[in-house]
PDB file of C-alpha atoms in Angstrom:
ATOM      1  CA  GLY M 181      89.019 105.102 101.845  1.00 67.00           C
ATOM      2  CA  MET M 182      92.663 105.108 100.554  1.00 68.00           C
ATOM      3  CA  ARG M 183      93.744 102.044  98.685  1.00 79.00           C
ATOM      4  CA  PRO M 184      97.388 100.968  98.099  1.00 77.00           C
ATOM      5  CA  GLU M 185      96.903 101.698  94.327  1.00 76.00           C
ATOM      6  CA  ASP M 186      96.177 105.401  95.136  1.00 75.00           C
ATOM      7  CA  PHE M 187      99.912 105.769  95.921  1.00 69.00           C
ATOM      8  CA  ARG M 188     101.087 104.495  92.516  1.00 68.00           C
ATOM      9  CA  PRO M 189     103.159 107.071  90.740  1.00 63.00           C
ATOM     10  CA  GLY M 190     101.950 108.497  87.434  1.00 58.00           C
ATOM     11  CA  ALA M 191      98.348 107.871  88.302  1.00 53.00           C
ATOM     12  CA  GLY M 192      96.379 110.627  86.311  1.00 57.00           C
ATOM     13  CA  ARG M 193      99.596 112.544  85.299  1.00 75.00           C
ATOM     14  CA  VAL M 194      98.885 116.133  84.307  1.00 87.00           C
ATOM     15  CA  ARG M 195     101.233 119.028  83.470  1.00 92.00           C
ATOM     16  CA  LEU M 196      99.927 122.461  84.664  1.00 96.00           C
ATOM     17  CA  THR M 197     101.153 125.931  85.098  1.00 95.00           C
ATOM     18  CA  ARG M 198     100.441 127.757  88.337  1.00 95.00           C
ATOM     19  CA  GLY M 199      97.706 129.724  86.637  1.00 96.00           C
ATOM     20  CA  GLU M 200      96.104 126.545  85.365  1.00 96.00           C
ATOM     21  CA  LEU M 201      96.397 124.873  88.819  1.00 97.00           C
ATOM     22  CA  ALA M 202      94.893 127.980  90.596  1.00 97.00           C
ATOM     23  CA  GLU M 203      92.032 127.941  88.114  1.00 96.00           C
ATOM     24  CA  MET M 204      91.234 124.256  88.493  1.00 95.00           C
ATOM     25  CA  ALA M 205      91.228 124.503  92.260  1.00 95.00           C
ATOM     26  CA  GLU M 206      89.356 127.768  92.222  1.00 94.00           C
ATOM     27  CA  LEU M 207      92.217 129.494  94.255  1.00 94.00           C
ATOM     28  CA  ASP M 208      94.041 132.720  93.811  1.00 93.00           C
ATOM     29  CA  GLU M 209      97.684 132.188  92.387  1.00 95.00           C
ATOM     30  CA  ALA M 210      98.860 134.026  95.578  1.00 94.00           C
ATOM     31  CA  TYR M 211      97.323 131.327  97.613  1.00 93.00           C
ATOM     32  CA  VAL M 212      98.984 128.688  95.624  1.00 94.00           C
ATOM     33  CA  ALA M 213     102.162 130.353  96.301  1.00 93.00           C
ATOM     34  CA  GLU M 214     101.310 130.339  99.888  1.00 91.00           C
ATOM     35  CA  LEU M 215     100.881 126.462  99.783  1.00 94.00           C
ATOM     36  CA  GLU M 216     104.157 126.162  97.900  1.00 93.00           C
ATOM     37  CA  ALA M 217     106.186 128.016 100.603  1.00 91.00           C
ATOM     38  CA  PRO M 218     105.987 125.244 103.163  1.00 90.00           C
ATOM     39  CA  GLY M 219     106.101 122.585 100.464  1.00 93.00           C
ATOM     40  CA  LEU M 220     102.528 121.539 100.214  1.00 94.00           C
ATOM     41  CA  VAL M 221     102.709 121.671  96.472  1.00 95.00           C
ATOM     42  CA  TRP M 222     105.629 121.853  94.137  1.00 95.00           C
ATOM     43  CA  VAL M 223     106.679 121.858  90.513  1.00 94.00           C
ATOM     44  CA  SER M 224     108.423 118.924  88.807  1.00 90.00           C
ATOM     45  CA  PRO M 225     112.041 119.433  87.558  1.00 90.00           C
ATOM     46  CA  ALA M 226     110.329 120.361  84.211  1.00 88.00           C
ATOM     47  CA  GLY M 227     108.339 123.239  86.053  1.00 91.00           C
ATOM     48  CA  HIS M 228     104.940 121.696  85.958  1.00 94.00           C
ATOM     49  CA  TYR M 229     102.371 120.942  88.638  1.00 95.00           C
ATOM     50  CA  ASP M 230     100.760 117.540  88.537  1.00 94.00           C
ATOM     51  CA  GLN M 231      97.540 115.674  89.490  1.00 92.00           C
ATOM     52  CA  ASP M 232      98.570 115.543  93.217  1.00 92.00           C
ATOM     53  CA  ALA M 233      98.969 119.371  93.274  1.00 95.00           C
ATOM     54  CA  VAL M 234      95.468 119.680  91.973  1.00 95.00           C
ATOM     55  CA  ILE M 235      94.010 117.531  94.562  1.00 95.00           C
ATOM     56  CA  ILE M 236      95.927 119.273  97.378  1.00 95.00           C
ATOM     57  CA  CYS M 237      94.917 122.688  96.233  1.00 96.00           C
ATOM     58  CA  GLN M 238      91.309 121.708  95.819  1.00 96.00           C
ATOM     59  CA  LEU M 239      91.185 120.394  99.460  1.00 95.00           C
ATOM     60  CA  ALA M 240      92.927 123.532 100.543  1.00 95.00           C
ATOM     61  CA  ALA M 241      90.364 125.660  98.637  1.00 95.00           C
ATOM     62  CA  ARG M 242      87.606 123.901 100.684  1.00 96.00           C
ATOM     63  CA  LEU M 243      89.527 124.422 103.955  1.00 95.00           C
ATOM     64  CA  GLN M 244      90.009 128.094 103.158  1.00 93.00           C
ATOM     65  CA  GLN M 245      86.236 128.503 103.255  1.00 94.00           C
ATOM     66  CA  PHE M 246      86.416 127.645 106.992  1.00 95.00           C
ATOM     67  CA  GLY M 247      89.285 130.216 107.505  1.00 94.00           C
ATOM     68  CA  PHE M 248      92.261 128.013 106.865  1.00 91.00           C
ATOM     69  CA  GLU M 249      95.345 129.826 105.504  1.00 87.00           C
ATOM     70  CA  GLY M 250      98.585 128.631 104.179  1.00 83.00           C
ATOM     71  CA  ARG M 251     100.238 128.920 107.611  1.00 84.00           C
ATOM     72  CA  HIS M 252      97.764 126.557 109.092  1.00 88.00           C
ATOM     73  CA  MET M 253      98.759 123.927 106.474  1.00 89.00           C
ATOM     74  CA  ARG M 254     102.350 123.730 107.705  1.00 89.00           C
ATOM     75  CA  SER M 255     101.640 121.282 110.293  1.00 91.00           C
ATOM     76  CA  PHE M 256     100.295 118.841 107.561  1.00 92.00           C
ATOM     77  CA  ARG M 257     103.731 119.178 105.953  1.00 93.00           C
ATOM     78  CA  VAL M 258     105.522 118.245 109.165  1.00 94.00           C
ATOM     79  CA  VAL M 259     103.271 115.248 109.751  1.00 93.00           C
ATOM     80  CA  ALA M 260     103.587 114.025 106.155  1.00 94.00           C
ATOM     81  CA  ASP M 261     107.418 114.251 106.428  1.00 95.00           C
ATOM     82  CA  ARG M 262     107.576 112.480 109.813  1.00 96.00           C
ATOM     83  CA  GLU M 263     105.162 109.667 108.323  1.00 96.00           C
ATOM     84  CA  THR M 264     107.088 109.385 105.084  1.00 95.00           C
ATOM     85  CA  GLY M 265     110.279 108.745 106.925  1.00 95.00           C
ATOM     86  CA  LEU M 266     108.473 106.241 109.188  1.00 95.00           C
ATOM     87  CA  ILE M 267     106.980 104.342 106.254  1.00 95.00           C
ATOM     88  CA  GLU M 268     110.315 104.256 104.207  1.00 93.00           C
ATOM     89  CA  GLN M 269     111.956 102.759 107.393  1.00 93.00           C
ATOM     90  CA  MET M 270     109.295 100.177 107.804  1.00 93.00           C
ATOM     91  CA  ALA M 271     109.441  99.197 104.174  1.00 91.00           C
ATOM     92  CA  THR M 272     113.297  98.962 104.173  1.00 89.00           C
ATOM     93  CA  PRO M 273     113.460  95.234 105.235  1.00 88.00           C
ATOM     94  CA  PHE M 274     111.364  94.314 102.139  1.00 83.00           C
ATOM     95  CA  SER M 275     113.941  95.724  99.810  1.00 80.00           C
ATOM     96  CA  LYS M 276     116.845  93.731 101.612  1.00 77.00           C
ATOM     97  CA  THR M 277     115.453  90.280 101.167  1.00 66.00           C
ATOM     98  CA  THR M 278     117.497  88.081  98.933  1.00 65.00           C
ATOM     99  CA  GLY M 279     116.279  87.434  95.378  1.00 69.00           C
ATOM    100  CA  ARG M 280     116.386  89.524  92.173  1.00 79.00           C
ATOM    101  CA  GLU M 281     116.847  93.122  92.625  1.00 80.00           C
ATOM    102  CA  ARG M 282     113.827  94.196  90.606  1.00 83.00           C
ATOM    103  CA  ASP M 283     111.500  91.864  92.652  1.00 86.00           C
ATOM    104  CA  SER M 284     112.756  93.289  95.906  1.00 86.00           C
ATOM    105  CA  LYS M 285     112.215  96.751  94.605  1.00 88.00           C
ATOM    106  CA  VAL M 286     108.713  95.929  93.663  1.00 90.00           C
ATOM    107  CA  ARG M 287     108.044  94.321  97.064  1.00 90.00           C
ATOM    108  CA  ALA M 288     109.362  97.342  98.853  1.00 91.00           C
ATOM    109  CA  GLN M 289     107.067  99.582  96.736  1.00 92.00           C
ATOM    110  CA  GLU M 290     104.008  97.435  97.495  1.00 93.00           C
ATOM    111  CA  ALA M 291     104.919  97.642 101.165  1.00 93.00           C
ATOM    112  CA  VAL M 292     105.163 101.374 101.154  1.00 95.00           C
ATOM    113  CA  ARG M 293     101.743 101.765  99.321  1.00 94.00           C
ATOM    114  CA  GLU M 294      99.972  99.343 101.752  1.00 95.00           C
ATOM    115  CA  ILE M 295     101.582 101.010 104.944  1.00 95.00           C
ATOM    116  CA  ALA M 296     100.614 104.538 103.520  1.00 95.00           C
ATOM    117  CA  ALA M 297      96.936 103.352 102.904  1.00 95.00           C
ATOM    118  CA  LEU M 298      96.806 101.971 106.561  1.00 96.00           C
ATOM    119  CA  PHE M 299      98.246 105.197 107.897  1.00 95.00           C
ATOM    120  CA  MET M 300      95.413 107.022 106.098  1.00 94.00           C
ATOM    121  CA  GLN M 301      92.806 104.763 107.461  1.00 96.00           C
ATOM    122  CA  LEU M 302      94.274 104.985 111.010  1.00 95.00           C
ATOM    123  CA  HIS M 303      94.143 108.757 110.774  1.00 94.00           C
ATOM    124  CA  ALA M 304      90.586 108.757 109.753  1.00 95.00           C
ATOM    125  CA  ALA M 305      89.537 106.383 112.622  1.00 96.00           C
ATOM    126  CA  LEU M 306      91.431 108.337 115.309  1.00 95.00           C
ATOM    127  CA  LEU M 307      90.012 111.606 114.055  1.00 94.00           C
ATOM    128  CA  ARG M 308      86.527 110.238 114.081  1.00 95.00           C
ATOM    129  CA  ALA M 309      86.880 108.605 117.615  1.00 96.00           C
ATOM    130  CA  GLU M 310      88.449 111.804 119.040  1.00 96.00           C
ATOM    131  CA  LEU M 311      85.680 114.109 117.739  1.00 95.00           C
ATOM    132  CA  ILE M 312      82.956 111.708 118.930  1.00 95.00           C
ATOM    133  CA  ARG M 313      84.634 111.350 122.336  1.00 95.00           C
ATOM    134  CA  SER M 314      84.743 115.157 122.750  1.00 94.00           C
ATOM    135  CA  GLY M 315      81.207 115.520 121.789  1.00 93.00           C
ATOM    136  CA  LYS M 316      81.987 117.743 118.934  1.00 88.00           C
ATOM    137  CA  ALA M 317      80.687 115.423 116.211  1.00 83.00           C
TER     138      ALA M 317
END
């Protein structure tokens, strides 16, 4: 399952070109471009793709085997945006508390990671419960 530390920035930092990313994920560069259009992967300001892009592309490659296309992935972007906003909103009080500014920033970041990990676990539990209830799994 997802742990809060999975959301720490810079974990397994890599710098890849689109060609390298496509090769690592075993995807066509055109499909990587298709994932880039709705914002599922993106380049850093320096023009590189990172470890998160690799993971997202590898998952997309596996979904592609079931007939998923870039356009099907847009809903993931919409959900992620909505949840990111909600998580940031929920974590805001942690950064407002009195005390040293650096401490409150660290507390807010910890809250963000903890909430994100809980969201992921909740998603998995809901999906499992729904599929079992519908008799599909």
